[in-house]
C-alpha cells in the first residue's frame, strides 16, 4: 500500500507542477508533510537542502529521497517513477506524433519557425553564464 501511495503522490507532483522543480516544492510539501505525514517540516527542509546539493532535477531528487526514507530502495524507485511518468508519457506521445506526421509541410513549417527561438534561448543562456563569471 505504501508503494501505491508513493507512486500516486509523486505522480500528482509530476503532473501538476508547472514551472520547474522549485514550483513543485509546495506540492511535495503538501503530499509529504500534510497529507501523508511521512516527514516533519524540519525534515522536509533538510530534504530540500540535500536535493539542491545533489545533481539533477530538484523535484526528482526529492521524490527519490522521500521514497528512500519511507520504503528504502524500492520506494525510491517507485517515487521517482511516479514523478517522471507524466513527462515520459508526454515526450513519448510527441515522438509518436512526430514520427507519424513528420512529412507534413505544416509541421515542417512550424518546426522551422521554432528553430531560431531554440537557438536564441540556448545562446542567451550561455551569454548569461559567461557574463556571470567576472
CSV table of C-alpha atoms in Angstrom, one decimal:
chain,number,residue,atom,x,y,z
A,1,UNK,CA,0.0,0.0,0.0
A,2,UNK,CA,2.9,2.4,0.8
A,3,UNK,CA,4.3,1.9,-2.7
A,4,UNK,CA,1.0,2.8,-4.3
A,5,UNK,CA,0.7,5.9,-2.1
A,6,UNK,CA,4.3,6.9,-3.0
A,7,UNK,CA,3.6,6.4,-6.7
A,8,UNK,CA,0.3,8.3,-6.7
A,9,UNK,CA,1.6,11.2,-4.6
A,10,UNK,CA,4.6,11.8,-6.8
A,11,UNK,CA,2.5,11.2,-10.0
A,12,UNK,CA,0.4,14.2,-8.9
A,13,UNK,CA,3.6,16.2,-8.3
A,14,UNK,CA,4.9,15.4,-11.7
A,15,UNK,CA,1.5,16.1,-13.4
A,16,UNK,CA,0.6,19.3,-11.7
A,17,UNK,CA,3.9,21.1,-11.1
A,18,UNK,CA,4.3,23.6,-13.9
A,19,UNK,CA,7.2,26.0,-13.9
A,20,UNK,CA,10.2,23.8,-12.8
A,21,UNK,CA,11.4,22.0,-9.8
A,22,UNK,CA,11.0,24.8,-7.3
A,23,UNK,CA,7.4,25.2,-8.3
A,24,UNK,CA,6.9,21.6,-7.2
A,25,UNK,CA,8.1,22.2,-3.7
A,26,UNK,CA,4.7,23.3,-2.3
A,27,UNK,CA,3.1,20.3,-3.9
A,28,UNK,CA,5.7,17.9,-2.5
A,29,UNK,CA,5.4,19.6,1.0
A,30,UNK,CA,1.6,19.1,0.9
A,31,UNK,CA,2.0,15.5,0.0
A,32,UNK,CA,4.8,14.6,2.3
A,33,UNK,CA,4.2,16.7,5.4
A,34,UNK,CA,0.5,17.4,5.4
A,35,UNK,CA,-1.5,14.8,3.5
A,36,UNK,CA,0.7,11.8,4.4
A,37,UNK,CA,2.7,12.7,7.5
A,38,UNK,CA,5.8,10.9,6.3
A,39,UNK,CA,8.1,13.8,7.4
A,40,UNK,CA,8.1,16.8,9.7
A,41,UNK,CA,8.5,20.2,8.3
A,42,UNK,CA,12.1,20.3,9.6
A,43,UNK,CA,12.9,17.0,7.9
A,44,UNK,CA,11.4,18.3,4.7
A,45,UNK,CA,13.5,21.5,4.9
A,46,UNK,CA,16.6,19.3,5.3
A,47,UNK,CA,15.4,17.2,2.4
A,48,UNK,CA,15.2,20.3,0.1
A,49,UNK,CA,18.8,21.2,1.2
A,50,UNK,CA,20.1,17.8,0.2
A,51,UNK,CA,18.1,17.7,-3.0
A,52,UNK,CA,19.6,21.1,-4.0
A,53,UNK,CA,23.1,19.9,-3.5
A,54,UNK,CA,22.6,16.7,-5.5
A,55,UNK,CA,23.0,16.8,-9.3
A,56,UNK,CA,19.7,16.5,-11.2
A,57,UNK,CA,16.2,18.0,-11.1
A,58,UNK,CA,15.3,19.0,-7.6
A,59,UNK,CA,11.7,17.6,-7.8
A,60,UNK,CA,13.1,14.2,-8.9
A,61,UNK,CA,15.7,14.3,-6.2
A,62,UNK,CA,13.1,15.0,-3.6
A,63,UNK,CA,11.0,12.1,-4.8
A,64,UNK,CA,13.9,9.8,-4.7
A,65,UNK,CA,15.0,10.8,-1.2
A,66,UNK,CA,11.4,10.7,0.2
A,67,UNK,CA,10.9,7.2,-1.3
A,68,UNK,CA,14.2,6.0,0.1
A,69,UNK,CA,13.4,7.3,3.5
A,70,UNK,CA,9.9,5.8,3.5
A,71,UNK,CA,10.4,2.4,1.8
A,72,UNK,CA,14.1,2.0,1.1
A,73,UNK,CA,15.4,1.4,-2.4
A,74,UNK,CA,12.1,0.1,-3.9
A,75,UNK,CA,10.3,3.2,-2.5
A,76,UNK,CA,13.0,5.4,-4.1
A,77,UNK,CA,12.5,3.8,-7.5
A,78,UNK,CA,8.7,3.9,-7.3
A,79,UNK,CA,8.6,7.6,-6.1
A,80,UNK,CA,11.0,8.6,-8.9
A,81,UNK,CA,9.0,6.7,-11.5
A,82,UNK,CA,5.8,8.5,-10.3
A,83,UNK,CA,7.5,11.9,-10.6
A,84,UNK,CA,8.8,11.3,-14.1
A,85,UNK,CA,5.8,9.3,-15.6
A,86,UNK,CA,3.9,12.4,-16.9
A,87,UNK,CA,7.0,13.7,-18.7
A,88,UNK,CA,7.8,10.3,-20.1
A,89,UNK,CA,4.2,9.9,-21.4
A,90,UNK,CA,4.2,13.4,-22.9
A,91,UNK,CA,7.5,13.0,-24.7
A,92,UNK,CA,6.6,9.6,-26.0
A,93,UNK,CA,3.3,10.9,-27.3
A,94,UNK,CA,5.1,13.8,-29.0
A,95,UNK,CA,7.7,11.5,-30.5
A,96,UNK,CA,4.9,9.3,-31.8
A,97,UNK,CA,3.1,12.2,-33.4
A,98,UNK,CA,6.3,13.5,-34.9
A,99,UNK,CA,7.1,10.1,-36.5
A,100,UNK,CA,3.6,9.8,-37.8
A,101,UNK,CA,3.3,13.3,-39.3
A,102,UNK,CA,6.9,14.4,-39.9
A,103,UNK,CA,6.4,14.7,-43.6
A,104,UNK,CA,3.5,17.1,-43.4
A,105,UNK,CA,4.6,20.5,-44.7
A,106,UNK,CA,2.6,22.3,-42.0
A,107,UNK,CA,4.6,20.5,-39.3
A,108,UNK,CA,7.9,21.2,-41.0
A,109,UNK,CA,6.9,24.9,-41.3
A,110,UNK,CA,6.1,25.1,-37.6
A,111,UNK,CA,9.4,23.4,-36.7
A,112,UNK,CA,11.4,25.7,-39.0
A,113,UNK,CA,9.8,28.7,-37.2
A,114,UNK,CA,10.7,27.3,-33.7
A,115,UNK,CA,14.4,26.5,-34.6
A,116,UNK,CA,15.6,30.2,-34.3
A,117,UNK,CA,13.8,30.5,-30.9
A,118,UNK,CA,15.6,27.5,-29.6
A,119,UNK,CA,18.9,28.8,-30.7
A,120,UNK,CA,18.2,32.2,-29.2
A,121,UNK,CA,17.3,30.6,-25.9
A,122,UNK,CA,20.4,28.5,-25.9
A,123,UNK,CA,22.7,31.4,-26.8
A,124,UNK,CA,21.0,33.7,-24.3
A,125,UNK,CA,21.6,31.2,-21.5
A,126,UNK,CA,25.2,30.8,-22.5
A,127,UNK,CA,25.8,34.5,-22.7
A,128,UNK,CA,24.2,34.9,-19.2
A,129,UNK,CA,26.5,32.2,-17.9
A,130,UNK,CA,29.6,33.8,-19.4
A,131,UNK,CA,28.7,37.2,-18.2
A,132,UNK,CA,28.2,36.0,-14.6
A,133,UNK,CA,31.8,34.8,-14.2
A,134,UNK,CA,33.5,38.1,-13.8
